Short mmCIF file of C-alpha atoms in Angstrom, two decimals:
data_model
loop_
_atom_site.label_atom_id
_atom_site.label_comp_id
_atom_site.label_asym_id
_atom_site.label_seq_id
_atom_site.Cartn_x
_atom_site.Cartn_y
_atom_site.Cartn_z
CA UNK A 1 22.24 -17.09 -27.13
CA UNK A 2 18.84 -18.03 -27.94
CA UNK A 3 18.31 -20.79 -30.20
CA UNK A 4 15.14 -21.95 -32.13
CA UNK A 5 15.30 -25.74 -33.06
CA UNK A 6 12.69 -26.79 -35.86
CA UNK A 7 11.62 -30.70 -35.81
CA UNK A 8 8.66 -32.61 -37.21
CA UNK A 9 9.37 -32.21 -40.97
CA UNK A 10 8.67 -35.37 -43.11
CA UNK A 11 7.48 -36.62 -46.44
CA UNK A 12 3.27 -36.95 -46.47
CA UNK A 13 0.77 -37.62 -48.90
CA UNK A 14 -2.15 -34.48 -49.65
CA UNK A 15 -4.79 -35.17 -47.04
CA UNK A 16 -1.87 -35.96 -44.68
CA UNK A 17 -0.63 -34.84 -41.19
CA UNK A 18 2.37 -33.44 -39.75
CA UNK A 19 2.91 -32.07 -36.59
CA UNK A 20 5.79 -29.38 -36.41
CA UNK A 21 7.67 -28.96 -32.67
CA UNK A 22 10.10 -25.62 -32.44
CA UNK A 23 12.69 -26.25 -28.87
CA UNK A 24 12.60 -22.68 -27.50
CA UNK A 25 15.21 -23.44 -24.61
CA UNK A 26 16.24 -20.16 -23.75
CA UNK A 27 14.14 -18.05 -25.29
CA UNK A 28 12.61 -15.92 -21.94
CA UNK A 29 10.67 -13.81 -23.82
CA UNK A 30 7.55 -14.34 -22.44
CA UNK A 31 5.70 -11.18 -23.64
CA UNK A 32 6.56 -11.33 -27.51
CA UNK A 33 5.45 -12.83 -30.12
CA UNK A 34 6.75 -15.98 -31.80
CA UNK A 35 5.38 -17.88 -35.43
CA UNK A 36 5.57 -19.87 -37.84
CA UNK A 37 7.31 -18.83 -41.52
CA UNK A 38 7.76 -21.32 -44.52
CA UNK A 39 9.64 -20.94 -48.23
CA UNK A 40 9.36 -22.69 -50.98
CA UNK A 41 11.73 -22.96 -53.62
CA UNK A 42 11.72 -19.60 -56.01
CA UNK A 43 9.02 -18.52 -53.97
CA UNK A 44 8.95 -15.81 -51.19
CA UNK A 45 8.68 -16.17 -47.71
CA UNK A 46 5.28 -16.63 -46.29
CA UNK A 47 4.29 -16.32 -43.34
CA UNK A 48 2.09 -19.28 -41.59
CA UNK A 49 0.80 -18.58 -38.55
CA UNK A 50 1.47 -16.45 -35.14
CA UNK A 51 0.84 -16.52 -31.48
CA UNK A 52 1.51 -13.27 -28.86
CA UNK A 53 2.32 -13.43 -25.19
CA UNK A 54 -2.01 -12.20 -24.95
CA UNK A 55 -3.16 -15.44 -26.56
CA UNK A 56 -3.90 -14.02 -29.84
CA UNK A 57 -3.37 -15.93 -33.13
CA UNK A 58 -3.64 -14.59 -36.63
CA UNK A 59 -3.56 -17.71 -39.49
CA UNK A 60 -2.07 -16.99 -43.04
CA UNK A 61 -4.93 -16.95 -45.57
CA UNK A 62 -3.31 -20.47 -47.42
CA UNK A 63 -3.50 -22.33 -44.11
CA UNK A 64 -6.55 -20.95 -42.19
CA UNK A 65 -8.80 -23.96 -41.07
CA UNK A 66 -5.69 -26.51 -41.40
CA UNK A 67 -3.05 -25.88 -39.39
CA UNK A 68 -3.01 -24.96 -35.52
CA UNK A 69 -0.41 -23.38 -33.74
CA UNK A 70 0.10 -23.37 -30.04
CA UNK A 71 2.73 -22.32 -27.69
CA UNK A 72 4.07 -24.80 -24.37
CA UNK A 73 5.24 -21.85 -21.95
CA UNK A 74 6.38 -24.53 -19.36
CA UNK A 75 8.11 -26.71 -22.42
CA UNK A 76 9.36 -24.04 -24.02
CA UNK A 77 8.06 -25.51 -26.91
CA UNK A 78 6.23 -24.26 -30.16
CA UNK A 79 4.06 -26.30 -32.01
CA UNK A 80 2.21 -26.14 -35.79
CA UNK A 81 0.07 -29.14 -36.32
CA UNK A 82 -0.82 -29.26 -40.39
CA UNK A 83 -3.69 -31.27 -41.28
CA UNK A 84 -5.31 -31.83 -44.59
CA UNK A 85 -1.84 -30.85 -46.45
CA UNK A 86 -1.59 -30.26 -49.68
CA UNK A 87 1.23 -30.04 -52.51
CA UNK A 88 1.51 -26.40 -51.87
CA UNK A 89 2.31 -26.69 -48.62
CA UNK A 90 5.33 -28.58 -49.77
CA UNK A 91 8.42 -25.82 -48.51
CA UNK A 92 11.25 -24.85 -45.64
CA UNK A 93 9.24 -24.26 -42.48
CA UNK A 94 11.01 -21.75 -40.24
CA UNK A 95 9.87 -21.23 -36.51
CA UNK A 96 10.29 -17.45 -35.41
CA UNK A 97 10.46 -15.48 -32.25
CA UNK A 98 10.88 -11.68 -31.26
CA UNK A 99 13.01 -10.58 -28.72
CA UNK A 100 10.71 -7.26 -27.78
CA UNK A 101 7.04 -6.65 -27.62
CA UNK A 102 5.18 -7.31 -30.33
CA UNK A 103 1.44 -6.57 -31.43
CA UNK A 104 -1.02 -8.69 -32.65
CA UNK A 105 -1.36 -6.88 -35.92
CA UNK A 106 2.28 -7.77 -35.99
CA UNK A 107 1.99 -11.75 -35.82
CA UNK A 108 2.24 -12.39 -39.55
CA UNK A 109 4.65 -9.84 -40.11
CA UNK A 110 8.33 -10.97 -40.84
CA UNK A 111 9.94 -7.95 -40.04
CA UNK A 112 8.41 -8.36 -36.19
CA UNK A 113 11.06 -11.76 -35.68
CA UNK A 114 14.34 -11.36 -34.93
CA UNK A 115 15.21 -14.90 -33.92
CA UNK A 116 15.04 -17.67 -36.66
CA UNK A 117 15.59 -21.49 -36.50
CA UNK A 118 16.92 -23.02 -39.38
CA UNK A 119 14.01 -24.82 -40.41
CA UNK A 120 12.49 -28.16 -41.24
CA UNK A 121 11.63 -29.16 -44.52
CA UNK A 122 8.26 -31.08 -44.98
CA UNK A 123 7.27 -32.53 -48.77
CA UNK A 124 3.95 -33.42 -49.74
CA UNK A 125 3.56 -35.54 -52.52
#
């Protein structure tokens, strides 16, 4: 089975960094899509930011400008690096993959992952 391992979380002050790793070991997948999801509590899922086998990358609106994603195909690693944090982006932070072809309309979509890690919280305060 494919599992998604979330690491990186941590206590920060606004203005701080974090950088968020996601193990992908045996995820094969090459041509889908994988991302980035977070929830707060009482709050809905939102979804953070996206990468597809094609290079694209679509950013959610709250993070745009702050946070970079970028995928390790020889690591098998996903990465989020947060800069500039702030107390909203206090919340669960969930790595995601798909296990078919995805689009890049489809990045910040929930409903295009079908693998889930179980996340790593990171508090900003």
């Amino acid at each position: 089975d494919v599992q998604l391992v979330e690491s990186g979380g941590g206590s920060v002050q606004p203005g701080g960094s974090l950088r968020l790793s996601c193990d992908a070991s045996g995820y094969t997948y090459s041509s889908n899509c994988m991302g980035w999801f977070r929830q707060a509590p009482g709050k809905e899922r939102e979804a953070v930011a996206g990468i597809g086998n094609d290079g694209s990358i679509r950013y959610g609106d709250a993070v745009n400008g702050r946070f970079t994603i970028s995928k390790d195909i020889d690591a098998d690693t996903l990465s989020l690096q947060m800069t500039n944090l702030k107390t909203e982006d206090d919340a669960m932070y969930y790595c995601a993959a798909s296990s078919t072809r995805c689009w890049p309309s489809a990045l910040l979509d929930g409903t295009t992952y079908n693998i889930w890690g179980r996340g790593t919280q990171v508090t900003v305060s």
